[in-house]
Short mmCIF file of C-alpha atoms and ligand atoms in Angstrom, two decimals:
data_model
loop_
_atom_site.label_atom_id
_atom_site.label_comp_id
_atom_site.label_asym_id
_atom_site.label_seq_id
_atom_site.Cartn_x
_atom_site.Cartn_y
_atom_site.Cartn_z
CA MET N 215 -21.26 -114.59 4.86
CA ILE N 216 -22.65 -113.60 1.43
CA PHE N 217 -21.53 -110.37 -0.24
CA TYR N 218 -24.30 -108.10 -1.44
CA TYR N 219 -23.31 -105.30 -3.78
CA ASN N 220 -24.90 -102.24 -2.23
CA ASP N 221 -24.14 -99.00 -4.00
CA ARG N 222 -25.93 -97.03 -1.30
CA MET N 223 -23.14 -98.14 0.99
CA LYS N 224 -20.65 -95.38 0.24
CA PRO N 225 -17.68 -95.56 2.56
CA LEU N 226 -15.74 -92.44 3.39
CA ILE N 227 -12.32 -92.59 1.79
CA GLN N 228 -9.29 -90.50 2.65
CA ALA N 229 -6.40 -90.72 0.20
CA PHE N 230 -2.74 -89.97 0.95
CA HIS N 231 -0.65 -89.52 -2.17
CA ASP N 232 3.08 -90.16 -1.79
CA LYS N 233 4.84 -88.03 -4.39
CA ASN N 234 8.11 -89.96 -4.14
CA THR N 235 6.69 -93.32 -5.22
CA GLY N 236 3.36 -92.31 -6.77
CA THR N 237 1.60 -94.58 -4.26
CA VAL N 238 -1.82 -93.78 -2.84
CA THR N 239 -2.64 -94.99 0.68
CA TYR N 240 -6.31 -95.11 1.63
CA VAL N 241 -8.19 -94.98 4.92
CA VAL N 242 -11.69 -96.43 4.45
CA TYR N 243 -14.42 -96.02 7.07
CA GLN N 244 -18.12 -95.42 7.51
CA ASN N 245 -18.09 -92.48 9.90
CA ASP N 246 -16.00 -90.84 12.60
CA GLY N 247 -15.46 -93.10 15.58
CA ALA N 248 -15.94 -96.27 13.48
CA ASP N 249 -13.62 -99.09 12.46
CA CYS N 250 -11.36 -98.44 9.48
CA ALA N 251 -9.11 -100.25 7.01
CA ILE N 252 -5.80 -98.80 5.83
CA ILE N 253 -4.81 -99.93 2.35
CA ASP N 254 -1.26 -99.90 0.92
CA SER N 255 0.68 -97.83 3.43
CA VAL N 256 4.14 -96.43 2.72
CA LEU N 257 7.29 -96.46 4.84
CA ASP N 258 9.52 -93.74 3.42
CA TYR N 259 12.90 -95.09 2.32
CA ASP N 260 15.78 -93.16 0.81
CA PRO N 261 17.96 -95.54 -1.22
CA LYS N 262 20.86 -93.11 -1.24
CA SER N 263 21.29 -92.94 2.54
CA GLY N 264 19.51 -96.17 3.51
CA ARG N 265 17.33 -94.15 5.87
CA THR N 266 13.72 -94.95 6.63
CA SER N 267 11.22 -92.43 7.93
CA THR N 268 7.63 -92.60 9.10
CA ALA N 269 6.69 -89.11 7.89
CA SER N 270 4.15 -90.44 5.36
CA ALA N 271 2.77 -93.08 7.74
CA ASP N 272 2.41 -90.48 10.49
CA LEU N 273 0.01 -88.47 8.31
CA VAL N 274 -2.20 -91.57 8.29
CA VAL N 275 -1.78 -92.05 12.06
CA ASP N 276 -2.77 -88.42 12.68
CA PHE N 277 -5.85 -88.74 10.46
CA VAL N 278 -7.01 -91.97 12.12
CA ARG N 279 -6.62 -90.44 15.57
CA ALA N 280 -8.26 -87.13 14.62
CA HIS N 281 -11.34 -89.02 13.39
CA ARG N 282 -11.31 -91.40 16.39
CA LEU N 283 -11.11 -94.39 14.06
CA LYS N 284 -10.14 -97.88 15.12
CA ALA N 285 -7.79 -99.54 12.64
CA VAL N 286 -8.97 -103.12 12.22
CA TRP N 287 -7.30 -104.01 8.90
CA LEU N 288 -3.94 -103.10 7.37
CA LEU N 289 -4.44 -104.38 3.84
CA GLU N 290 -1.97 -104.83 1.00
CA THR N 291 -3.23 -105.23 -2.54
CA HIS N 292 0.03 -107.09 -3.35
CA ALA N 293 3.74 -107.30 -2.51
CA HIS N 294 4.78 -103.90 -3.87
CA ALA N 295 8.02 -103.45 -5.78
CA ASP N 296 8.14 -99.66 -5.60
CA HIS N 297 7.87 -98.87 -1.88
CA LEU N 298 8.21 -100.48 1.55
CA SER N 299 5.03 -101.14 3.51
CA ALA N 300 4.48 -99.29 6.79
CA ALA N 301 2.02 -101.92 8.06
CA PRO N 302 4.15 -103.06 11.03
CA TYR N 303 4.63 -99.45 12.15
CA LEU N 304 0.92 -98.67 11.75
CA SER N 305 0.02 -101.83 13.62
CA ARG N 306 2.20 -100.73 16.54
CA GLN N 307 0.69 -97.24 16.53
CA LEU N 308 -2.94 -98.05 15.78
CA GLY N 309 -3.50 -101.80 16.02
CA GLY N 310 -5.12 -103.77 13.21
CA ARG N 311 -4.40 -107.03 11.42
CA THR N 312 -2.30 -107.27 8.28
CA GLY N 313 -3.89 -108.97 5.28
CA ILE N 314 -2.90 -109.91 1.72
CA GLY N 315 -3.97 -112.48 -0.89
CA ALA N 316 -3.30 -116.12 -0.10
CA GLN N 317 -1.29 -116.47 -3.30
CA ILE N 318 1.46 -114.41 -1.64
CA ALA N 319 2.92 -117.86 -0.93
CA VAL N 320 3.70 -118.15 -4.66
CA VAL N 321 5.48 -114.78 -4.62
CA GLN N 322 7.41 -115.68 -1.47
CA GLN N 323 8.43 -118.93 -3.17
CA ALA N 324 9.49 -117.11 -6.35
CA PHE N 325 11.91 -114.93 -4.38
CA ALA N 326 13.10 -117.65 -1.97
CA ARG N 327 16.30 -118.29 -3.93
CA MET N 328 17.24 -114.62 -3.99
CA PHE N 329 16.29 -113.76 -0.42
CA PRO N 330 16.79 -116.73 1.92
CA GLN N 331 13.77 -116.43 4.15
CA ARG N 332 13.30 -116.71 7.84
CA PRO N 333 11.33 -119.78 8.91
CA GLY N 334 7.61 -119.10 9.18
CA ILE N 335 7.49 -116.40 6.50
CA GLU N 336 4.23 -117.95 5.29
CA ARG N 337 2.74 -116.84 8.61
CA SER N 338 4.13 -113.29 8.49
CA PHE N 339 0.74 -111.81 7.54
CA ASP N 340 -2.03 -112.00 10.11
CA HIS N 341 -4.56 -113.00 7.47
CA LEU N 342 -4.42 -114.46 3.96
CA PHE N 343 -7.50 -113.73 1.87
CA GLN N 344 -9.02 -116.41 -0.32
CA PRO N 345 -10.60 -115.34 -3.63
CA ASP N 346 -13.97 -113.63 -3.03
CA GLU N 347 -13.60 -113.83 0.74
CA VAL N 348 -16.05 -111.54 2.50
CA PHE N 349 -14.96 -109.60 5.57
CA ALA N 350 -16.10 -106.70 7.71
CA ILE N 351 -14.74 -103.24 8.51
CA GLY N 352 -17.13 -102.32 11.29
CA ALA N 353 -20.54 -102.06 9.62
CA LEU N 354 -18.98 -101.95 6.13
CA GLN N 355 -19.04 -105.17 4.19
CA ALA N 356 -15.99 -105.90 2.09
CA ARG N 357 -14.88 -108.53 -0.39
CA ALA N 358 -11.39 -109.54 -1.46
CA LEU N 359 -11.25 -110.12 -5.23
CA HIS N 360 -8.35 -112.11 -6.63
CA VAL N 361 -7.07 -110.13 -9.63
CA PRO N 362 -3.75 -111.75 -10.66
CA GLY N 363 -1.65 -110.77 -13.65
CA HIS N 364 0.73 -108.06 -12.40
CA THR N 365 1.75 -110.66 -9.79
CA PRO N 366 0.06 -113.97 -8.92
CA ALA N 367 -1.16 -112.63 -5.57
CA ASP N 368 -2.84 -109.33 -6.47
CA MET N 369 -6.11 -108.59 -4.70
CA ALA N 370 -8.64 -105.81 -5.18
CA TYR N 371 -10.75 -104.87 -2.19
CA GLN N 372 -14.42 -104.11 -2.83
CA ILE N 373 -15.95 -102.04 -0.04
CA GLY N 374 -19.49 -100.77 -0.64
CA ASP N 375 -19.52 -98.94 -3.99
CA ALA N 376 -15.71 -98.56 -4.02
CA VAL N 377 -13.02 -100.92 -5.30
CA PHE N 378 -9.33 -100.51 -4.50
CA VAL N 379 -7.86 -102.02 -7.62
CA GLY N 380 -4.18 -102.32 -6.67
CA ASP N 381 -1.84 -102.70 -9.63
CA THR N 382 -4.30 -103.82 -12.27
CA MET N 383 -5.39 -100.60 -13.98
CA PHE N 384 -3.94 -97.13 -13.70
CA MET N 385 -5.78 -93.94 -14.63
CA PRO N 386 -7.30 -94.12 -18.14
CA ASP N 387 -4.50 -92.06 -19.74
CA VAL N 388 -1.78 -94.27 -18.19
CA GLY N 389 -3.29 -97.71 -18.80
CA THR N 390 -2.38 -100.86 -16.90
CA ALA N 391 0.31 -102.37 -14.67
CA ARG N 392 3.30 -104.27 -16.02
CA CYS N 393 3.19 -108.06 -16.10
CA ASP N 394 6.87 -109.02 -16.33
CA PHE N 395 7.65 -109.67 -12.65
CA PRO N 396 8.03 -113.32 -11.53
CA GLY N 397 4.67 -115.05 -12.00
CA GLY N 398 3.18 -112.10 -13.91
CA CYS N 399 1.02 -112.80 -16.97
CA ALA N 400 -0.56 -110.32 -19.38
CA ALA N 401 -3.41 -112.63 -20.42
CA THR N 402 -4.25 -113.18 -16.76
CA LEU N 403 -4.22 -109.44 -16.09
CA TYR N 404 -6.56 -108.90 -19.04
CA ARG N 405 -9.10 -111.32 -17.53
CA SER N 406 -8.75 -109.76 -14.07
CA VAL N 407 -9.38 -106.27 -15.42
CA ARG N 408 -12.34 -107.45 -17.51
CA ARG N 409 -13.84 -108.87 -14.33
CA LEU N 410 -13.46 -105.52 -12.56
CA LEU N 411 -14.97 -103.67 -15.52
CA GLU N 412 -18.05 -105.91 -15.34
CA LEU N 413 -18.96 -104.20 -12.06
CA PRO N 414 -21.77 -101.62 -12.26
CA PRO N 415 -20.65 -98.60 -14.34
CA GLN N 416 -20.94 -96.11 -11.45
CA THR N 417 -18.60 -98.17 -9.21
CA ARG N 418 -15.80 -95.97 -7.90
CA LEU N 419 -12.33 -97.36 -8.67
CA PHE N 420 -9.34 -96.23 -6.60
CA MET N 421 -5.88 -96.66 -8.10
CA CYS N 422 -2.85 -97.82 -6.13
CA HIS N 423 -0.60 -95.47 -8.09
CA ASP N 424 -0.67 -92.56 -10.40
CA TYR N 425 2.21 -91.61 -12.68
CA PRO N 426 0.63 -88.59 -14.33
CA PRO N 427 1.77 -87.54 -17.79
CA ALA N 428 3.46 -84.14 -17.93
CA GLY N 429 1.01 -81.33 -17.32
CA ARG N 430 -1.60 -83.36 -15.39
CA GLU N 431 -2.02 -83.32 -11.60
CA ALA N 432 -1.97 -86.71 -9.87
CA ARG N 433 -5.42 -88.36 -9.69
CA TRP N 434 -6.51 -91.73 -8.40
CA GLU N 435 -10.30 -92.03 -8.59
CA VAL N 436 -12.29 -93.01 -11.68
CA THR N 437 -15.47 -94.96 -12.43
CA VAL N 438 -15.86 -98.30 -14.17
CA ALA N 439 -17.67 -96.45 -16.98
CA GLU N 440 -14.76 -94.05 -17.51
CA GLN N 441 -12.22 -96.89 -17.57
CA SER N 442 -14.33 -98.91 -20.02
CA GLU N 443 -14.60 -95.95 -22.30
CA ASN N 444 -11.17 -94.36 -22.10
CA ASN N 445 -8.43 -96.64 -20.73
CA ILE N 446 -5.66 -96.48 -23.32
CA HIS N 447 -4.68 -100.15 -22.87
CA ILE N 448 -7.83 -102.03 -22.01
CA ARG N 449 -10.99 -100.05 -22.82
CA ALA N 450 -14.02 -101.97 -24.10
CA GLY N 451 -13.32 -103.48 -27.49
CA VAL N 452 -9.61 -104.24 -26.94
CA THR N 453 -9.19 -108.00 -27.36
CA GLU N 454 -7.08 -110.21 -25.13
CA GLU N 455 -4.72 -110.85 -28.02
CA GLN N 456 -4.25 -107.13 -28.71
CA PHE N 457 -3.71 -106.42 -25.03
CA VAL N 458 -1.15 -109.20 -24.54
CA GLU N 459 0.78 -108.09 -27.62
CA MET N 460 0.86 -104.45 -26.45
CA ARG N 461 1.67 -105.30 -22.82
CA THR N 462 4.48 -107.72 -23.72
CA ARG N 463 6.07 -105.27 -26.14
CA ARG N 464 5.86 -102.44 -23.64
CA ASP N 465 7.15 -104.46 -20.67
CA ALA N 466 10.30 -105.31 -22.64
CA THR N 467 11.17 -101.59 -22.63
CA LEU N 468 10.69 -100.94 -18.89
CA ASP N 469 13.51 -100.64 -16.38
CA MET N 470 13.26 -102.35 -13.00
CA PRO N 471 11.70 -100.10 -10.35
CA VAL N 472 14.41 -98.34 -8.30
CA LEU N 473 13.26 -99.88 -5.02
CA ILE N 474 12.35 -103.39 -6.20
CA LEU N 475 15.14 -105.18 -4.32
CA PRO N 476 14.71 -103.35 -1.00
CA ALA N 477 10.91 -103.41 -1.31
CA ILE N 478 10.33 -107.04 -2.20
CA GLN N 479 12.46 -108.52 0.59
CA VAL N 480 10.58 -106.44 3.16
CA ASN N 481 7.08 -106.65 1.68
CA ILE N 482 6.93 -110.44 1.21
CA ASN N 483 7.62 -110.52 4.95
CA ALA N 484 4.56 -108.34 5.74
CA GLY N 485 6.71 -105.21 5.88
CA GLN N 486 8.90 -106.48 8.73
CA LEU N 487 12.42 -105.07 8.48
CA PRO N 488 15.29 -107.56 8.88
CA GLU N 489 16.51 -108.20 12.43
CA ALA N 490 19.56 -106.18 13.51
CA GLU N 491 22.90 -107.98 13.24
CA GLU N 492 25.40 -108.26 16.12
CA ASN N 493 26.51 -104.66 15.65
CA GLY N 494 22.95 -103.47 16.14
CA VAL N 495 22.47 -102.46 12.48
CA ARG N 496 19.75 -103.84 10.16
CA TYR N 497 20.79 -104.64 6.59
CA LEU N 498 18.85 -105.08 3.39
CA LYS N 499 20.45 -107.48 0.91
CA ILE N 500 21.18 -106.72 -2.71
CA PRO N 501 21.53 -110.01 -4.66
CA LEU N 502 23.98 -109.66 -7.52
CA ASN N 503 23.06 -111.01 -10.95
CA ALA N 504 20.13 -112.97 -9.57
CA PHE N 505 17.24 -110.96 -10.99
FE1 LIG E 702 2.98 -103.28 -7.97
#
């Protein structure tokens, strides 16, 4: 299957912004009653009580049902470090296959020492996308772009005139994603973002997160032209050397995300929670002095 960029193909996109983690979940579809993809879903998790909740995911379920959509894909742009995926819950409620970039194997490997993994983890996702793989969401044609840098496995999903960029860029006034997680690389992120910004200027870009500066409402949609002109880290004219220097200096000042340890052990396993132990309780593991 060959991918044709077709900017008359404008999918309908419903965004769900999770205030707790700044994550945006998207439902992408052509029209009511059609197939849809759900990108980067959130299972609510309260680290203080250890409680999970499907309140955020249920908003997505309600929307999909209200529009008579058939969920065919539950996509992850990468193994998130800031929230747990709700893909297994959505799959039980709505159906659909989970998908992530094939390089997730590198991320699973990187965390294997810290989180001893159940056998077969490499098969925990229903589908592993190869770079530039073309796939269908009903009549919508989609392409999985490999955009490493934040992690080795990051994908962006190009669907009609829209691209879901994952953790590559943020809104222009916030910049770009950090590159200091295992396997991250600022020079690689620079090249990935440059590739996205070579898309036609009117291409709609949808962020995976927004962390708005004080006084600005959360936003998540921007064009290639606006990013090229205004992105504070990587607008046109910023060289790779300048970007790597800035990114490396900035990453050295950042704390670990609050949910990285709970999130990673669940998300590298396609969002599956650990099995219950003999007492019927599931446990997440917190490795001490390993990260
Ligand atoms: Fe991320």
